[in-house]
PDB file of C-alpha atoms in Angstrom:
ATOM      1  CA  UNK A   1      30.921  28.228  68.746  1.00  0.00           C
ATOM      2  CA  UNK A   2      33.177  25.842  70.652  1.00  0.00           C
ATOM      3  CA  UNK A   3      34.656  26.832  74.007  1.00  0.00           C
ATOM      4  CA  UNK A   4      37.397  24.717  75.509  1.00  0.00           C
ATOM      5  CA  UNK A   5      37.334  23.445  78.170  1.00  0.00           C
ATOM      6  CA  UNK A   6      33.593  22.840  78.513  1.00  0.00           C
ATOM      7  CA  UNK A   7      31.757  25.407  80.653  1.00  0.00           C
ATOM      8  CA  UNK A   8      31.226  22.964  83.518  1.00  0.00           C
ATOM      9  CA  UNK A   9      35.017  22.624  83.860  1.00  0.00           C
ATOM     10  CA  UNK A  10      35.828  26.313  83.548  1.00  0.00           C
ATOM     11  CA  UNK A  11      34.384  27.144  86.944  1.00  0.00           C
ATOM     12  CA  UNK A  12      36.992  24.997  88.712  1.00  0.00           C
ATOM     13  CA  UNK A  13      39.984  26.708  90.348  1.00  0.00           C
ATOM     14  CA  UNK A  14      42.969  26.900  88.027  1.00  0.00           C
ATOM     15  CA  UNK A  15      45.994  24.898  88.983  1.00  0.00           C
ATOM     16  CA  UNK A  16      49.622  25.977  88.607  1.00  0.00           C
ATOM     17  CA  UNK A  17      49.824  23.721  85.544  1.00  0.00           C
ATOM     18  CA  UNK A  18      46.858  25.560  84.031  1.00  0.00           C
ATOM     19  CA  UNK A  19      48.651  28.869  84.513  1.00  0.00           C
ATOM     20  CA  UNK A  20      51.804  27.525  82.846  1.00  0.00           C
ATOM     21  CA  UNK A  21      49.785  26.261  79.889  1.00  0.00           C
ATOM     22  CA  UNK A  22      48.152  29.645  79.498  1.00  0.00           C
ATOM     23  CA  UNK A  23      51.517  31.401  79.376  1.00  0.00           C
ATOM     24  CA  UNK A  24      52.878  28.782  76.940  1.00  0.00           C
ATOM     25  CA  UNK A  25      50.080  29.633  74.518  1.00  0.00           C
ATOM     26  CA  UNK A  26      50.753  33.351  74.885  1.00  0.00           C
ATOM     27  CA  UNK A  27      47.572  34.142  76.809  1.00  0.00           C
ATOM     28  CA  UNK A  28      48.062  36.988  79.264  1.00  0.00           C
ATOM     29  CA  UNK A  29      44.398  37.851  79.768  1.00  0.00           C
ATOM     30  CA  UNK A  30      43.298  35.197  82.255  1.00  0.00           C
ATOM     31  CA  UNK A  31      39.596  35.924  82.208  1.00  0.00           C
ATOM     32  CA  UNK A  32      37.068  33.132  82.275  1.00  0.00           C
ATOM     33  CA  UNK A  33      36.620  31.949  78.690  1.00  0.00           C
ATOM     34  CA  UNK A  34      32.960  31.178  79.286  1.00  0.00           C
ATOM     35  CA  UNK A  35      32.269  34.698  80.556  1.00  0.00           C
ATOM     36  CA  UNK A  36      34.267  36.418  77.830  1.00  0.00           C
ATOM     37  CA  UNK A  37      32.786  34.623  74.858  1.00  0.00           C
ATOM     38  CA  UNK A  38      29.293  33.861  76.051  1.00  0.00           C
ATOM     39  CA  UNK A  39      26.621  34.864  73.515  1.00  0.00           C
ATOM     40  CA  UNK A  40      23.579  36.629  74.854  1.00  0.00           C
ATOM     41  CA  UNK A  41      21.452  35.468  71.945  1.00  0.00           C
ATOM     42  CA  UNK A  42      20.888  32.096  70.361  1.00  0.00           C
ATOM     43  CA  UNK A  43      23.239  32.076  67.353  1.00  0.00           C
ATOM     44  CA  UNK A  44      20.833  30.072  65.209  1.00  0.00           C
ATOM     45  CA  UNK A  45      18.919  32.500  63.015  1.00  0.00           C
ATOM     46  CA  UNK A  46      15.244  31.683  63.300  1.00  0.00           C
ATOM     47  CA  UNK A  47      14.222  34.771  61.359  1.00  0.00           C
ATOM     48  CA  UNK A  48      16.180  35.385  58.158  1.00  0.00           C
ATOM     49  CA  UNK A  49      15.707  38.520  56.083  1.00  0.00           C
ATOM     50  CA  UNK A  50      16.383  38.472  52.349  1.00  0.00           C
ATOM     51  CA  UNK A  51      17.274  42.146  52.107  1.00  0.00           C
ATOM     52  CA  UNK A  52      18.832  41.842  48.663  1.00  0.00           C
ATOM     53  CA  UNK A  53      15.449  40.777  47.242  1.00  0.00           C
ATOM     54  CA  UNK A  54      13.540  43.802  48.544  1.00  0.00           C
ATOM     55  CA  UNK A  55      11.878  45.212  51.637  1.00  0.00           C
ATOM     56  CA  UNK A  56       8.976  42.747  51.646  1.00  0.00           C
ATOM     57  CA  UNK A  57      11.270  39.724  52.059  1.00  0.00           C
ATOM     58  CA  UNK A  58      11.417  40.092  55.822  1.00  0.00           C
ATOM     59  CA  UNK A  59       9.471  37.631  57.984  1.00  0.00           C
ATOM     60  CA  UNK A  60       6.508  39.087  59.827  1.00  0.00           C
ATOM     61  CA  UNK A  61       6.114  36.932  62.919  1.00  0.00           C
ATOM     62  CA  UNK A  62       3.621  37.835  65.618  1.00  0.00           C
ATOM     63  CA  UNK A  63       5.071  38.211  69.099  1.00  0.00           C
ATOM     64  CA  UNK A  64       2.290  35.991  70.375  1.00  0.00           C
ATOM     65  CA  UNK A  65       3.618  32.851  68.667  1.00  0.00           C
ATOM     66  CA  UNK A  66       6.008  30.030  69.443  1.00  0.00           C
ATOM     67  CA  UNK A  67       8.829  29.400  66.984  1.00  0.00           C
ATOM     68  CA  UNK A  68      11.095  26.550  68.094  1.00  0.00           C
ATOM     69  CA  UNK A  69      14.770  27.544  68.498  1.00  0.00           C
ATOM     70  CA  UNK A  70      15.931  25.253  65.680  1.00  0.00           C
ATOM     71  CA  UNK A  71      13.191  26.185  63.208  1.00  0.00           C
ATOM     72  CA  UNK A  72      14.029  28.527  60.329  1.00  0.00           C
ATOM     73  CA  UNK A  73      11.771  31.170  58.773  1.00  0.00           C
ATOM     74  CA  UNK A  74      13.172  32.832  55.668  1.00  0.00           C
ATOM     75  CA  UNK A  75      11.915  35.717  53.538  1.00  0.00           C
ATOM     76  CA  UNK A  76       8.335  36.825  52.997  1.00  0.00           C
ATOM     77  CA  UNK A  77       6.668  34.650  55.642  1.00  0.00           C
ATOM     78  CA  UNK A  78       3.720  35.702  57.804  1.00  0.00           C
ATOM     79  CA  UNK A  79       3.057  33.851  61.066  1.00  0.00           C
ATOM     80  CA  UNK A  80      -0.117  35.139  62.711  1.00  0.00           C
ATOM     81  CA  UNK A  81      -1.175  35.334  66.376  1.00  0.00           C
ATOM     82  CA  UNK A  82      -1.197  32.188  68.515  1.00  0.00           C
ATOM     83  CA  UNK A  83       0.399  30.081  65.780  1.00  0.00           C
ATOM     84  CA  UNK A  84       3.338  27.744  66.407  1.00  0.00           C
ATOM     85  CA  UNK A  85       6.223  26.505  64.259  1.00  0.00           C
ATOM     86  CA  UNK A  86       7.870  23.465  65.816  1.00  0.00           C
ATOM     87  CA  UNK A  87      11.306  21.850  65.962  1.00  0.00           C
ATOM     88  CA  UNK A  88      13.235  21.439  62.748  1.00  0.00           C
ATOM     89  CA  UNK A  89      10.697  23.175  60.486  1.00  0.00           C
ATOM     90  CA  UNK A  90      11.707  25.291  57.510  1.00  0.00           C
ATOM     91  CA  UNK A  91       9.456  27.953  55.982  1.00  0.00           C
ATOM     92  CA  UNK A  92      11.165  29.633  53.028  1.00  0.00           C
ATOM     93  CA  UNK A  93       9.637  32.321  50.830  1.00  0.00           C
ATOM     94  CA  UNK A  94      12.210  34.077  48.667  1.00  0.00           C
ATOM     95  CA  UNK A  95       9.876  34.605  45.682  1.00  0.00           C
ATOM     96  CA  UNK A  96       6.281  35.180  46.819  1.00  0.00           C
ATOM     97  CA  UNK A  97       4.518  34.586  50.161  1.00  0.00           C
ATOM     98  CA  UNK A  98       3.944  31.961  52.823  1.00  0.00           C
ATOM     99  CA  UNK A  99       1.148  32.712  55.305  1.00  0.00           C
ATOM    100  CA  UNK A 100       0.423  30.742  58.486  1.00  0.00           C
ATOM    101  CA  UNK A 101      -2.894  31.709  60.058  1.00  0.00           C
ATOM    102  CA  UNK A 102      -4.098  32.228  63.622  1.00  0.00           C
ATOM    103  CA  UNK A 103      -3.948  29.186  65.948  1.00  0.00           C
ATOM    104  CA  UNK A 104      -2.329  27.134  63.194  1.00  0.00           C
ATOM    105  CA  UNK A 105       0.458  24.744  64.203  1.00  0.00           C
ATOM    106  CA  UNK A 106       3.222  23.533  61.886  1.00  0.00           C
ATOM    107  CA  UNK A 107       4.658  20.443  63.506  1.00  0.00           C
ATOM    108  CA  UNK A 108       8.195  19.077  63.663  1.00  0.00           C
ATOM    109  CA  UNK A 109      10.343  18.763  60.494  1.00  0.00           C
ATOM    110  CA  UNK A 110       7.692  20.099  58.136  1.00  0.00           C
ATOM    111  CA  UNK A 111       8.944  22.025  55.085  1.00  0.00           C
ATOM    112  CA  UNK A 112       6.847  24.764  53.487  1.00  0.00           C
ATOM    113  CA  UNK A 113       7.897  26.603  50.341  1.00  0.00           C
ATOM    114  CA  UNK A 114       6.450  28.348  47.290  1.00  0.00           C
ATOM    115  CA  UNK A 115       6.691  27.617  43.595  1.00  0.00           C
ATOM    116  CA  UNK A 116       9.530  28.934  41.458  1.00  0.00           C
ATOM    117  CA  UNK A 117       7.040  31.229  39.699  1.00  0.00           C
ATOM    118  CA  UNK A 118       3.321  31.770  39.019  1.00  0.00           C
ATOM    119  CA  UNK A 119       1.323  28.624  38.324  1.00  0.00           C
ATOM    120  CA  UNK A 120      -1.239  30.481  36.212  1.00  0.00           C
ATOM    121  CA  UNK A 121      -2.923  33.883  35.998  1.00  0.00           C
ATOM    122  CA  UNK A 122      -4.857  33.266  39.231  1.00  0.00           C
ATOM    123  CA  UNK A 123      -2.050  31.690  41.301  1.00  0.00           C
ATOM    124  CA  UNK A 124       1.210  33.506  41.931  1.00  0.00           C
ATOM    125  CA  UNK A 125       2.886  30.465  43.503  1.00  0.00           C
ATOM    126  CA  UNK A 126       2.365  31.434  47.161  1.00  0.00           C
ATOM    127  CA  UNK A 127       1.451  29.019  49.940  1.00  0.00           C
ATOM    128  CA  UNK A 128      -1.515  30.137  52.047  1.00  0.00           C
ATOM    129  CA  UNK A 129      -2.564  28.308  55.222  1.00  0.00           C
ATOM    130  CA  UNK A 130      -5.695  29.433  57.049  1.00  0.00           C
ATOM    131  CA  UNK A 131      -6.697  29.565  60.725  1.00  0.00           C
ATOM    132  CA  UNK A 132      -7.035  26.630  63.162  1.00  0.00           C
ATOM    133  CA  UNK A 133      -5.060  24.325  60.879  1.00  0.00           C
ATOM    134  CA  UNK A 134      -2.932  21.444  62.143  1.00  0.00           C
ATOM    135  CA  UNK A 135      -0.028  20.427  59.895  1.00  0.00           C
ATOM    136  CA  UNK A 136       1.351  17.091  61.118  1.00  0.00           C
ATOM    137  CA  UNK A 137       4.985  16.071  61.485  1.00  0.00           C
ATOM    138  CA  UNK A 138       7.292  15.870  58.454  1.00  0.00           C
ATOM    139  CA  UNK A 139       4.874  17.230  55.856  1.00  0.00           C
ATOM    140  CA  UNK A 140       5.904  18.879  52.606  1.00  0.00           C
ATOM    141  CA  UNK A 141       3.791  21.787  51.334  1.00  0.00           C
ATOM    142  CA  UNK A 142       4.564  23.626  48.119  1.00  0.00           C
ATOM    143  CA  UNK A 143       2.504  26.418  46.535  1.00  0.00           C
ATOM    144  CA  UNK A 144      -0.744  25.025  47.936  1.00  0.00           C
ATOM    145  CA  UNK A 145      -3.785  26.525  49.670  1.00  0.00           C
ATOM    146  CA  UNK A 146      -5.367  25.254  52.883  1.00  0.00           C
ATOM    147  CA  UNK A 147      -8.541  26.899  54.162  1.00  0.00           C
ATOM    148  CA  UNK A 148      -9.579  27.223  57.845  1.00  0.00           C
ATOM    149  CA  UNK A 149     -10.102  24.305  60.228  1.00  0.00           C
ATOM    150  CA  UNK A 150      -8.181  21.583  58.412  1.00  0.00           C
ATOM    151  CA  UNK A 151      -6.045  18.721  59.703  1.00  0.00           C
ATOM    152  CA  UNK A 152      -3.177  17.516  57.505  1.00  0.00           C
ATOM    153  CA  UNK A 153      -1.874  14.129  58.662  1.00  0.00           C
ATOM    154  CA  UNK A 154       1.821  13.543  59.310  1.00  0.00           C
ATOM    155  CA  UNK A 155       4.052  12.862  56.338  1.00  0.00           C
ATOM    156  CA  UNK A 156       1.580  14.288  53.818  1.00  0.00           C
ATOM    157  CA  UNK A 157       2.670  15.978  50.593  1.00  0.00           C
ATOM    158  CA  UNK A 158       0.690  18.805  48.999  1.00  0.00           C
ATOM    159  CA  UNK A 159       2.031  19.655  45.572  1.00  0.00           C
ATOM    160  CA  UNK A 160       1.797  22.872  43.570  1.00  0.00           C
ATOM    161  CA  UNK A 161      -1.740  24.119  43.048  1.00  0.00           C
ATOM    162  CA  UNK A 162      -3.411  21.623  45.389  1.00  0.00           C
ATOM    163  CA  UNK A 163      -6.280  23.026  47.445  1.00  0.00           C
ATOM    164  CA  UNK A 164      -7.950  21.845  50.677  1.00  0.00           C
ATOM    165  CA  UNK A 165     -11.276  23.436  51.563  1.00  0.00           C
ATOM    166  CA  UNK A 166     -12.351  24.181  55.140  1.00  0.00           C
ATOM    167  CA  UNK A 167     -13.449  21.551  57.679  1.00  0.00           C
ATOM    168  CA  UNK A 168     -11.532  18.773  55.931  1.00  0.00           C
ATOM    169  CA  UNK A 169      -8.958  16.169  56.924  1.00  0.00           C
ATOM    170  CA  UNK A 170      -6.084  14.384  55.201  1.00  0.00           C
ATOM    171  CA  UNK A 171      -4.945  11.032  56.574  1.00  0.00           C
ATOM    172  CA  UNK A 172      -1.291  10.358  57.361  1.00  0.00           C
ATOM    173  CA  UNK A 173       1.034  10.253  54.321  1.00  0.00           C
ATOM    174  CA  UNK A 174      -1.630  11.524  51.928  1.00  0.00           C
ATOM    175  CA  UNK A 175      -0.263  12.833  48.622  1.00  0.00           C
ATOM    176  CA  UNK A 176      -2.188  15.505  46.729  1.00  0.00           C
ATOM    177  CA  UNK A 177      -0.915  16.037  43.214  1.00  0.00           C
ATOM    178  CA  UNK A 178      -0.847  19.356  41.415  1.00  0.00           C
ATOM    179  CA  UNK A 179      -4.260  20.956  41.030  1.00  0.00           C
ATOM    180  CA  UNK A 180      -6.147  18.414  43.187  1.00  0.00           C
ATOM    181  CA  UNK A 181      -8.940  19.987  45.255  1.00  0.00           C
ATOM    182  CA  UNK A 182     -10.405  18.464  48.439  1.00  0.00           C
ATOM    183  CA  UNK A 183     -14.025  19.596  48.972  1.00  0.00           C
ATOM    184  CA  UNK A 184     -15.207  20.888  52.351  1.00  0.00           C
ATOM    185  CA  UNK A 185     -16.139  18.362  55.017  1.00  0.00           C
ATOM    186  CA  UNK A 186     -14.340  15.356  53.544  1.00  0.00           C
ATOM    187  CA  UNK A 187     -11.654  12.901  54.637  1.00  0.00           C
ATOM    188  CA  UNK A 188      -9.065  12.011  51.991  1.00  0.00           C
ATOM    189  CA  UNK A 189      -6.176   9.549  52.223  1.00  0.00           C
ATOM    190  CA  UNK A 190      -3.698   7.560  50.171  1.00  0.00           C
ATOM    191  CA  UNK A 191      -1.134   8.075  47.437  1.00  0.00           C
ATOM    192  CA  UNK A 192      -2.531   9.520  45.321  1.00  0.00           C
ATOM    193  CA  UNK A 193      -5.055  11.061  47.709  1.00  0.00           C
ATOM    194  CA  UNK A 194      -8.659   9.928  47.233  1.00  0.00           C
ATOM    195  CA  UNK A 195     -12.015  10.562  48.878  1.00  0.00           C
ATOM    196  CA  UNK A 196     -12.719   8.237  51.822  1.00  0.00           C
ATOM    197  CA  UNK A 197     -15.889   9.589  53.467  1.00  0.00           C
ATOM    198  CA  UNK A 198     -17.575  12.676  54.860  1.00  0.00           C
ATOM    199  CA  UNK A 199     -16.541  13.932  58.308  1.00  0.00           C
ATOM    200  CA  UNK A 200     -18.997  14.011  61.197  1.00  0.00           C
ATOM    201  CA  UNK A 201     -19.860  17.219  63.041  1.00  0.00           C
ATOM    202  CA  UNK A 202     -17.863  15.984  66.053  1.00  0.00           C
ATOM    203  CA  UNK A 203     -14.787  15.339  63.912  1.00  0.00           C
ATOM    204  CA  UNK A 204     -14.971  18.819  62.417  1.00  0.00           C
ATOM    205  CA  UNK A 205     -15.206  20.347  65.886  1.00  0.00           C
ATOM    206  CA  UNK A 206     -12.253  18.225  67.034  1.00  0.00           C
ATOM    207  CA  UNK A 207     -10.030  19.803  64.356  1.00  0.00           C
ATOM    208  CA  UNK A 208     -10.533  23.246  65.883  1.00  0.00           C
ATOM    209  CA  UNK A 209     -10.039  21.941  69.427  1.00  0.00           C
ATOM    210  CA  UNK A 210      -6.790  20.260  68.384  1.00  0.00           C
ATOM    211  CA  UNK A 211      -5.414  23.567  67.145  1.00  0.00           C
ATOM    212  CA  UNK A 212      -6.400  25.338  70.366  1.00  0.00           C
ATOM    213  CA  UNK A 213      -4.791  22.632  72.506  1.00  0.00           C
ATOM    214  CA  UNK A 214      -1.574  22.837  70.496  1.00  0.00           C
ATOM    215  CA  UNK A 215      -1.364  26.515  71.341  1.00  0.00           C
ATOM    216  CA  UNK A 216      -1.464  25.609  75.039  1.00  0.00           C
ATOM    217  CA  UNK A 217       1.342  23.085  74.554  1.00  0.00           C
ATOM    218  CA  UNK A 218       3.372  25.689  72.659  1.00  0.00           C
ATOM    219  CA  UNK A 219       3.114  28.072  75.604  1.00  0.00           C
ATOM    220  CA  UNK A 220       4.693  25.509  77.936  1.00  0.00           C
ATOM    221  CA  UNK A 221       7.591  24.982  75.523  1.00  0.00           C
ATOM    222  CA  UNK A 222       8.147  28.716  75.165  1.00  0.00           C
ATOM    223  CA  UNK A 223       8.522  29.040  78.939  1.00  0.00           C
ATOM    224  CA  UNK A 224      11.446  26.587  78.937  1.00  0.00           C
ATOM    225  CA  UNK A 225      13.865  28.770  76.969  1.00  0.00           C
ATOM    226  CA  UNK A 226      16.145  31.266  78.667  1.00  0.00           C
ATOM    227  CA  UNK A 227      17.783  32.662  75.531  1.00  0.00           C
ATOM    228  CA  UNK A 228      15.683  35.098  73.533  1.00  0.00           C
ATOM    229  CA  UNK A 229      14.184  33.598  70.412  1.00  0.00           C
ATOM    230  CA  UNK A 230      12.147  34.905  67.509  1.00  0.00           C
ATOM    231  CA  UNK A 231      13.091  38.416  66.415  1.00  0.00           C
ATOM    232  CA  UNK A 232      15.240  39.362  69.418  1.00  0.00           C
ATOM    233  CA  UNK A 233      18.482  39.358  67.416  1.00  0.00           C
ATOM    234  CA  UNK A 234      16.944  41.629  64.751  1.00  0.00           C
ATOM    235  CA  UNK A 235      15.934  44.159  67.389  1.00  0.00           C
ATOM    236  CA  UNK A 236      19.417  44.028  68.910  1.00  0.00           C
ATOM    237  CA  UNK A 237      21.020  44.700  65.523  1.00  0.00           C
ATOM    238  CA  UNK A 238      18.732  47.686  64.945  1.00  0.00           C
ATOM    239  CA  UNK A 239      19.965  49.115  68.266  1.00  0.00           C
ATOM    240  CA  UNK A 240      23.566  48.795  67.080  1.00  0.00           C
ATOM    241  CA  UNK A 241      24.637  45.646  68.937  1.00  0.00           C
ATOM    242  CA  UNK A 242      26.751  42.966  67.292  1.00  0.00           C
ATOM    243  CA  UNK A 243      25.050  39.611  67.680  1.00  0.00           C
ATOM    244  CA  UNK A 244      26.964  36.344  67.336  1.00  0.00           C
ATOM    245  CA  UNK A 245      30.000  38.030  65.748  1.00  0.00           C
ATOM    246  CA  UNK A 246      32.623  37.913  68.513  1.00  0.00           C
ATOM    247  CA  UNK A 247      36.110  37.170  67.226  1.00  0.00           C
ATOM    248  CA  UNK A 248      38.145  34.371  68.723  1.00  0.00           C
ATOM    249  CA  UNK A 249      41.748  34.880  69.843  1.00  0.00           C
ATOM    250  CA  UNK A 250      44.479  33.707  67.511  1.00  0.00           C
ATOM    251  CA  UNK A 251      45.440  31.028  70.033  1.00  0.00           C
ATOM    252  CA  UNK A 252      43.135  28.957  72.266  1.00  0.00           C
ATOM    253  CA  UNK A 253      42.724  30.086  75.840  1.00  0.00           C
ATOM    254  CA  UNK A 254      43.652  26.619  77.068  1.00  0.00           C
ATOM    255  CA  UNK A 255      45.231  23.654  75.288  1.00  0.00           C
ATOM    256  CA  UNK A 256      43.126  20.777  74.100  1.00  0.00           C
ATOM    257  CA  UNK A 257      44.100  17.378  75.442  1.00  0.00           C
ATOM    258  CA  UNK A 258      46.219  15.227  73.204  1.00  0.00           C
ATOM    259  CA  UNK A 259      44.228  12.591  71.324  1.00  0.00           C
TER     260      UNK A 259
END
């Protein structure tokens, strides 16, 4: 919502000219516009229910997670304890399921979705991500499976039916086509993705440590936000409060400057 003048100017003492402008625009209620129309909740909907599709299409996000204020989680999405979903991410499940495991981090601008329908008798089109997984920036995941303790490099694409076994790593911008399976303990890279070498024990341990460290970083980001985020607006609605639905007056409280 746009408030005019900007909040930093509204605190100043009104001049006689301000009062005349208010009356000219038919405004009798001279309350502070910032105070009257301030939202108590972030208007961006992080958590979006798809009620028309059924009861299960409601995100289930642990309270012990960080979801960035401009991320969007839609439909049947599970985000487990100590996970984090970062700035600009979209997780949308309006057909099946998306699951993000414990201590898994989904980094900035990544998009995760499911398939339009079942891939075969054994795969319903869901996207399942295990525990201690790091998904790098700007990845695209669709109807794939990632086991525990995996690192997916930034800009990677995992197509429908692709599968990454535990303790594995994908280099930056790796592309896994439909049905490709990465065996446990291997590094793959390239477009299309190919085997590069086996990972060392230290590299496998570093994948888990990376996920744990990302959780610590997420906690510092969460502390920076004053507005409630996550499911706060859903809880407010269940208590009968209107959230982000205030109506504006027919005329502006103060005139905009002439361009």
